Short mmCIF file of C-alpha atoms and ligand atoms in Angstrom, two decimals:
data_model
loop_
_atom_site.label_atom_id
_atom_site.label_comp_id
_atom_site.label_asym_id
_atom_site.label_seq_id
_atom_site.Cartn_x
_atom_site.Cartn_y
_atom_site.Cartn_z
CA UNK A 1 -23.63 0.77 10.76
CA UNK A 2 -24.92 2.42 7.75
CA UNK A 3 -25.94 1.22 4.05
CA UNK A 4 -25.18 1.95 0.72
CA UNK A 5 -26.21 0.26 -2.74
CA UNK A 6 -23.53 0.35 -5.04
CA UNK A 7 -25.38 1.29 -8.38
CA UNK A 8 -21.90 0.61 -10.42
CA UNK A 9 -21.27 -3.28 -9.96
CA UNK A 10 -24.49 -4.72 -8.39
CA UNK A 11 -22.20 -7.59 -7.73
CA UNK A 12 -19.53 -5.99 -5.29
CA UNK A 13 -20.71 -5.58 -1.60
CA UNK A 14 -21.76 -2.70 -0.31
CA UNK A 15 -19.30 -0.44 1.70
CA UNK A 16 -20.98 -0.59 5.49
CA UNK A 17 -20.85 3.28 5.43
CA UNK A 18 -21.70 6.15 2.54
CA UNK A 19 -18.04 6.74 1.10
CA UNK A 20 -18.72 10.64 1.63
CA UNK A 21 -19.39 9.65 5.31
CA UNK A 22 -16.16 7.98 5.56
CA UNK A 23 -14.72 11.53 5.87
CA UNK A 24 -16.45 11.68 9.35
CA UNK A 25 -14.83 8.60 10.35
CA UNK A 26 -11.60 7.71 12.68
CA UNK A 27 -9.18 5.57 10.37
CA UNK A 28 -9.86 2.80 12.87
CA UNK A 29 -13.54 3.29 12.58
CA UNK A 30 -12.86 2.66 8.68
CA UNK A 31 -10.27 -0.31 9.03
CA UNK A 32 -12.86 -2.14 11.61
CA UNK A 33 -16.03 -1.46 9.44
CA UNK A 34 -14.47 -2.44 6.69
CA UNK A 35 -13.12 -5.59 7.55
CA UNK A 36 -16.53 -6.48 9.48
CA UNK A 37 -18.47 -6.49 6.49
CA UNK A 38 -15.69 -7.63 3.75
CA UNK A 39 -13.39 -10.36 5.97
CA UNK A 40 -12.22 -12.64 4.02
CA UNK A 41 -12.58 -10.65 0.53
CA UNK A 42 -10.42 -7.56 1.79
CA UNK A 43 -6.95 -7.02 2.21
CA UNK A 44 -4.29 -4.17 3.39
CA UNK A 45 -1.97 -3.28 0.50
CA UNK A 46 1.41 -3.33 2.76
CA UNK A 47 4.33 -1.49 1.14
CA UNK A 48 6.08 -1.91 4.86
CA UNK A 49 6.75 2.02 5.25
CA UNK A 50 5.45 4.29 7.99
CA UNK A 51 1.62 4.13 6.98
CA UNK A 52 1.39 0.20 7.35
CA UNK A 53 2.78 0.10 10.14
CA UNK A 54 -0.05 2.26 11.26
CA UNK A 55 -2.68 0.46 9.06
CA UNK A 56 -1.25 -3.00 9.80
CA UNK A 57 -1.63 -2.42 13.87
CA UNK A 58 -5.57 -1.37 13.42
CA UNK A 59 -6.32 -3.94 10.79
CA UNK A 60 -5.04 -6.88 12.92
CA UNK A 61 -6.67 -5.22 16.21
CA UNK A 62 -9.67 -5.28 14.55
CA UNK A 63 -9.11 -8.87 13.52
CA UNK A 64 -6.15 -10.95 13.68
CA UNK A 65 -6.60 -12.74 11.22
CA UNK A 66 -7.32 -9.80 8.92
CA UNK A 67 -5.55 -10.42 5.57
CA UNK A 68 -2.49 -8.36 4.49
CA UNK A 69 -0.45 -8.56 0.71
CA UNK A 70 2.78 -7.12 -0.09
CA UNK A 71 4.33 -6.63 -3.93
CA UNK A 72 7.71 -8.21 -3.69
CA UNK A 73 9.18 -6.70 -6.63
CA UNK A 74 12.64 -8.36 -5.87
CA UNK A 75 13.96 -5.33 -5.70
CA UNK A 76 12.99 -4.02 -2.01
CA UNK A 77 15.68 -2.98 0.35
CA UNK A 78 17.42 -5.55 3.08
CA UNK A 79 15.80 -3.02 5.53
CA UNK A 80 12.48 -3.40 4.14
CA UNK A 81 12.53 -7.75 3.83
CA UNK A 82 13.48 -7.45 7.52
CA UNK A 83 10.52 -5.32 8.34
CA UNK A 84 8.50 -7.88 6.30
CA UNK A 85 10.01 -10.57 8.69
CA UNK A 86 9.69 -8.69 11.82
CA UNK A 87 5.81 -8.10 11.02
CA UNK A 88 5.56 -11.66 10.35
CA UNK A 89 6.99 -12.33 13.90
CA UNK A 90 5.39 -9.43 15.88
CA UNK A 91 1.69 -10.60 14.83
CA UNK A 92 2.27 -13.82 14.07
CA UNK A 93 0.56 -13.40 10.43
CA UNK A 94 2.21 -14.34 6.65
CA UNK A 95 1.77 -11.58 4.75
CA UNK A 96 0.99 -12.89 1.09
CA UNK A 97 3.21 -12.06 -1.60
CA UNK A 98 3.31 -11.46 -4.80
CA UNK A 99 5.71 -11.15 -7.16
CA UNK A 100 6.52 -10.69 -10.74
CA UNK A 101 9.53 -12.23 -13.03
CA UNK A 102 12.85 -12.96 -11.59
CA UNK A 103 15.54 -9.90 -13.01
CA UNK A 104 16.92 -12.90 -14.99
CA UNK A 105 13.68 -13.46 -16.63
CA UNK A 106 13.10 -10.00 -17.40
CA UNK A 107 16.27 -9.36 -18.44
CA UNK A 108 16.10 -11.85 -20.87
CA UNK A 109 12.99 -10.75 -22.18
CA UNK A 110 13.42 -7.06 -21.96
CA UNK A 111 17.14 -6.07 -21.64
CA UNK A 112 19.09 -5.34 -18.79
CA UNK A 113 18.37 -2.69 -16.64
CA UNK A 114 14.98 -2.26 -17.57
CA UNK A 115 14.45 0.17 -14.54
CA UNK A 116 17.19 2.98 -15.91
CA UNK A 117 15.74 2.48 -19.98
CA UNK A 118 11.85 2.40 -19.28
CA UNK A 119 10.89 2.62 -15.66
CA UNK A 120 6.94 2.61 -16.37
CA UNK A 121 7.52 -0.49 -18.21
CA UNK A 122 9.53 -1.91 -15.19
CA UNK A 123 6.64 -0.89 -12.61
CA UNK A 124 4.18 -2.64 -14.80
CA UNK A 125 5.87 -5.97 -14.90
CA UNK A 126 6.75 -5.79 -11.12
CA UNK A 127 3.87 -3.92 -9.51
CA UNK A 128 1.07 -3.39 -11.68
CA UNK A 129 0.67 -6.66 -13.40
CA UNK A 130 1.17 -8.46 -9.58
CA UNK A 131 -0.97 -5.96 -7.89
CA UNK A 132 -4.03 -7.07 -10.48
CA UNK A 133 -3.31 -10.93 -9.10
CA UNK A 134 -3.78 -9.76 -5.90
CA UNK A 135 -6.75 -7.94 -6.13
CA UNK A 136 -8.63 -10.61 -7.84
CA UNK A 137 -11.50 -12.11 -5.88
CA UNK A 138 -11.32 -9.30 -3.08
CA UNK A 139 -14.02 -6.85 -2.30
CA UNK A 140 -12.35 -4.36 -0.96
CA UNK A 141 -8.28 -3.18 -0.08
CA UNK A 142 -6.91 -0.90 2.02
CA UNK A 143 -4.30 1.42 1.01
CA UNK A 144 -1.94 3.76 2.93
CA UNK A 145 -2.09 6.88 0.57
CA UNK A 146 -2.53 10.36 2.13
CA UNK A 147 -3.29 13.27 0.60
CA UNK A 148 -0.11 15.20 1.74
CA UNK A 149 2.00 12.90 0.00
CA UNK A 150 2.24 14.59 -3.13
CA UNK A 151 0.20 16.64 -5.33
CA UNK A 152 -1.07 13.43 -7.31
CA UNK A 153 -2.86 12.26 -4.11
CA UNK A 154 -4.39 15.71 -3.11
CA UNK A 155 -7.93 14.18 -4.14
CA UNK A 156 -7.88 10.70 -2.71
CA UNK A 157 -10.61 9.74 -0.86
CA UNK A 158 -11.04 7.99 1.82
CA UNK A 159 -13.50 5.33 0.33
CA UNK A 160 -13.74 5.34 -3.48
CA UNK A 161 -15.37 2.47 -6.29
CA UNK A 162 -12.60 1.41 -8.20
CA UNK A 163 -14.74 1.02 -11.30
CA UNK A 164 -11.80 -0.76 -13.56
CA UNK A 165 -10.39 -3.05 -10.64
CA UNK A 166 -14.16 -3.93 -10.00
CA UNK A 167 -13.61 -3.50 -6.06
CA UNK A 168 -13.84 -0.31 -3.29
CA UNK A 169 -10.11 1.46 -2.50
CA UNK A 170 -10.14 2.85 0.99
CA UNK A 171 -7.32 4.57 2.13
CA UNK A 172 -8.33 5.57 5.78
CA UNK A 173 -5.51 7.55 6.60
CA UNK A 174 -6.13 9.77 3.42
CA UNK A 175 -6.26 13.23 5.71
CA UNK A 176 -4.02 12.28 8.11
CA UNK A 177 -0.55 14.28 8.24
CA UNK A 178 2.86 12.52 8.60
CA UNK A 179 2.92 13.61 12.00
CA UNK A 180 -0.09 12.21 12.89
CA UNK A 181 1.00 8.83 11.97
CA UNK A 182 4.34 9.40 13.47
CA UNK A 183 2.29 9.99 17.29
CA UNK A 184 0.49 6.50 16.30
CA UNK A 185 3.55 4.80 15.55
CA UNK A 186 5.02 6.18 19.23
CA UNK A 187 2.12 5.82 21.05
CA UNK A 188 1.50 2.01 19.66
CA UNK A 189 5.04 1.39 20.22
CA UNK A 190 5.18 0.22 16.44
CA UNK A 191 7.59 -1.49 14.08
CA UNK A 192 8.90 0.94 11.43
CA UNK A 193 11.46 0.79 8.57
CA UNK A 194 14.85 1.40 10.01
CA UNK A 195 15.17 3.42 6.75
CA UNK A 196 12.93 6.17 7.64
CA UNK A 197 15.37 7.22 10.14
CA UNK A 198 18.19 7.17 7.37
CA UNK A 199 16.37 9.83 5.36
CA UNK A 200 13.95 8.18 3.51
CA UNK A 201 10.58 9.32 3.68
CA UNK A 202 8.91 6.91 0.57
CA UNK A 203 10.73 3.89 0.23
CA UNK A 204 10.22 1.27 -2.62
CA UNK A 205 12.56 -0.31 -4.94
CA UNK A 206 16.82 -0.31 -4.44
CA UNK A 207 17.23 0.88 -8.03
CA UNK A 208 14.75 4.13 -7.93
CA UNK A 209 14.90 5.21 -4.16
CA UNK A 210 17.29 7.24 -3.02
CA UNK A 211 16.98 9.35 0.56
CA UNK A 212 14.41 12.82 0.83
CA UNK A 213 11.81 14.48 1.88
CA UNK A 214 7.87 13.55 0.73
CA UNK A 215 8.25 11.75 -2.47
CA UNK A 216 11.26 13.42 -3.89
CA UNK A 217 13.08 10.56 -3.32
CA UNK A 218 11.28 8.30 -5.53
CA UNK A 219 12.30 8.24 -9.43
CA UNK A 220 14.46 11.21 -8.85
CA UNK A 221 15.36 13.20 -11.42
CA UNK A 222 13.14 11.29 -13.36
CA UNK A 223 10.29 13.37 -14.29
CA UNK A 224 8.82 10.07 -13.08
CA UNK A 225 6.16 10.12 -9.89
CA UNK A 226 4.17 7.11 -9.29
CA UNK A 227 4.63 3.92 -10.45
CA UNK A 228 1.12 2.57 -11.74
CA UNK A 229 -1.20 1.49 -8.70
CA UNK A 230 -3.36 4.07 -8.02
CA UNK A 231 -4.01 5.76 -11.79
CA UNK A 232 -6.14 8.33 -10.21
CA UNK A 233 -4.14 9.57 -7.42
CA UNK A 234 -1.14 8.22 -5.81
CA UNK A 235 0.10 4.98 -4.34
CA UNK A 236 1.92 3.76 -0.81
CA UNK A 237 3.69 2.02 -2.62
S1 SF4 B 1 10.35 1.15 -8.80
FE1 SF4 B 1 12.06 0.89 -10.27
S2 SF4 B 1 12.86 -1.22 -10.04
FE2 SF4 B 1 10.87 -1.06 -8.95
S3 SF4 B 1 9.39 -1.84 -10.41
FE3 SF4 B 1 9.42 0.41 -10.68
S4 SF4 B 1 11.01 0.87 -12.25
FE4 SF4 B 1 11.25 -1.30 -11.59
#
């Protein structure tokens, strides 16, 4: 176990390793360090696609009681709430949830169809604004971005000082390939979402997913890539 003095926010934990040495770390060596020294102030970010199933496996080995959040942006697949309740069953853990307006509310507010006229507008109400609830109070989250994802998450490392949220980001599966967490998932025997093996590789909300490869899938046709949650490189979400 190493030691590191965060000179940013004297206030925030320290991470139990450098963040540069978190490169020479196994992703379980990250989730189990982490969650040592943070538990109860850190969470996994689950957005209930192939990465969580990954991260959500090692976080609750580590700890069972290890704390997990999903965005419900009303707006997930069937597919995906079932692989929300079939987590729920498998571990026996709630996954806490948070959500933002109902689509009468925003409709109301904002027009209908908010998602087709302004979609960073949408993602803000529905992921941004209910991903800064979560966050509050925690030290620490995990995320499921890797760096093969798209060319927005090329940089991300695997621990980082989120100076703005006030907390650390680690994303231990950061270098790991989409075959690499495809040989977890088999060799862990994991619960996936049944739409990965319709085509989907990213999978988030009904009204901006649509089947592909990587990320091309997401906004398509949009010009539109990520939807707000990790400003400096990409999201799993
Ligand atoms: S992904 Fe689409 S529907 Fe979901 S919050 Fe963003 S714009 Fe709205």
């Amino acid at each position: 176990m190493h030691a590191l003095s965060c000179a940013l926010m004297p206030s925030t934990p320290p991470l139990p390793f450098p963040p540069d040495a978190a490169e020479h770390m196994t992703a379980d060596e990250i989730v189990a360090e982490s969650i040592a020294a943070f538990h109860p102030r850190i969470a996994l970010a689950c957005s209930f696609q192939q990465e969580e199933a990954v991260l959500l496996d090692m976080a609750l080995t580590a700890r069972p009681d290890a704390r997990v959040f999903a965005l419900d942006t009303r707006f997930l697949f069937p597919e995906t709430y079932d692989t929300w309740a079939a987590y729920e069953d498998r571990y026996g853990i709630t996954i806490e949830a948070f959500r933002g307006p109902t689509p009468e509310e925003q409709a109301a507010e904002h027009g209908d169809r908010l998602w087709e006229r302004d979609p960073n507008a949408c993602c803000a109400i529905r992921k941004v604004e209910p991903l800064g609830r979560a966050l509050a109070g925690l030290d620490a989250w995990i995320t499921g971005l890797r760096r093969d994802q798209a060319p927005t998450r090329a940089g991300t490392p695997k621990a980082e000082f989120d100076e703005a949220r006030g907390n650390w980001k680690i994303s231990p599966l950061a270098d790991w390939t989409v075959d690499d967490v495809w040989a977890r998932i088999r060799e862990r025997d994991l619960i996936v979402n049944p739409l990965h093996q319709k085509g989907y590789a990213s999978i988030g909300c009904t009204h901006c997913t649509q089947p592909g490869t990587g990320r091309e899938g997401r906004w398509a046709d949009t010009g539109k890539t990520e939807c707000g949650l990790h400003p400096a490189g990409g999201p799993a979400a």
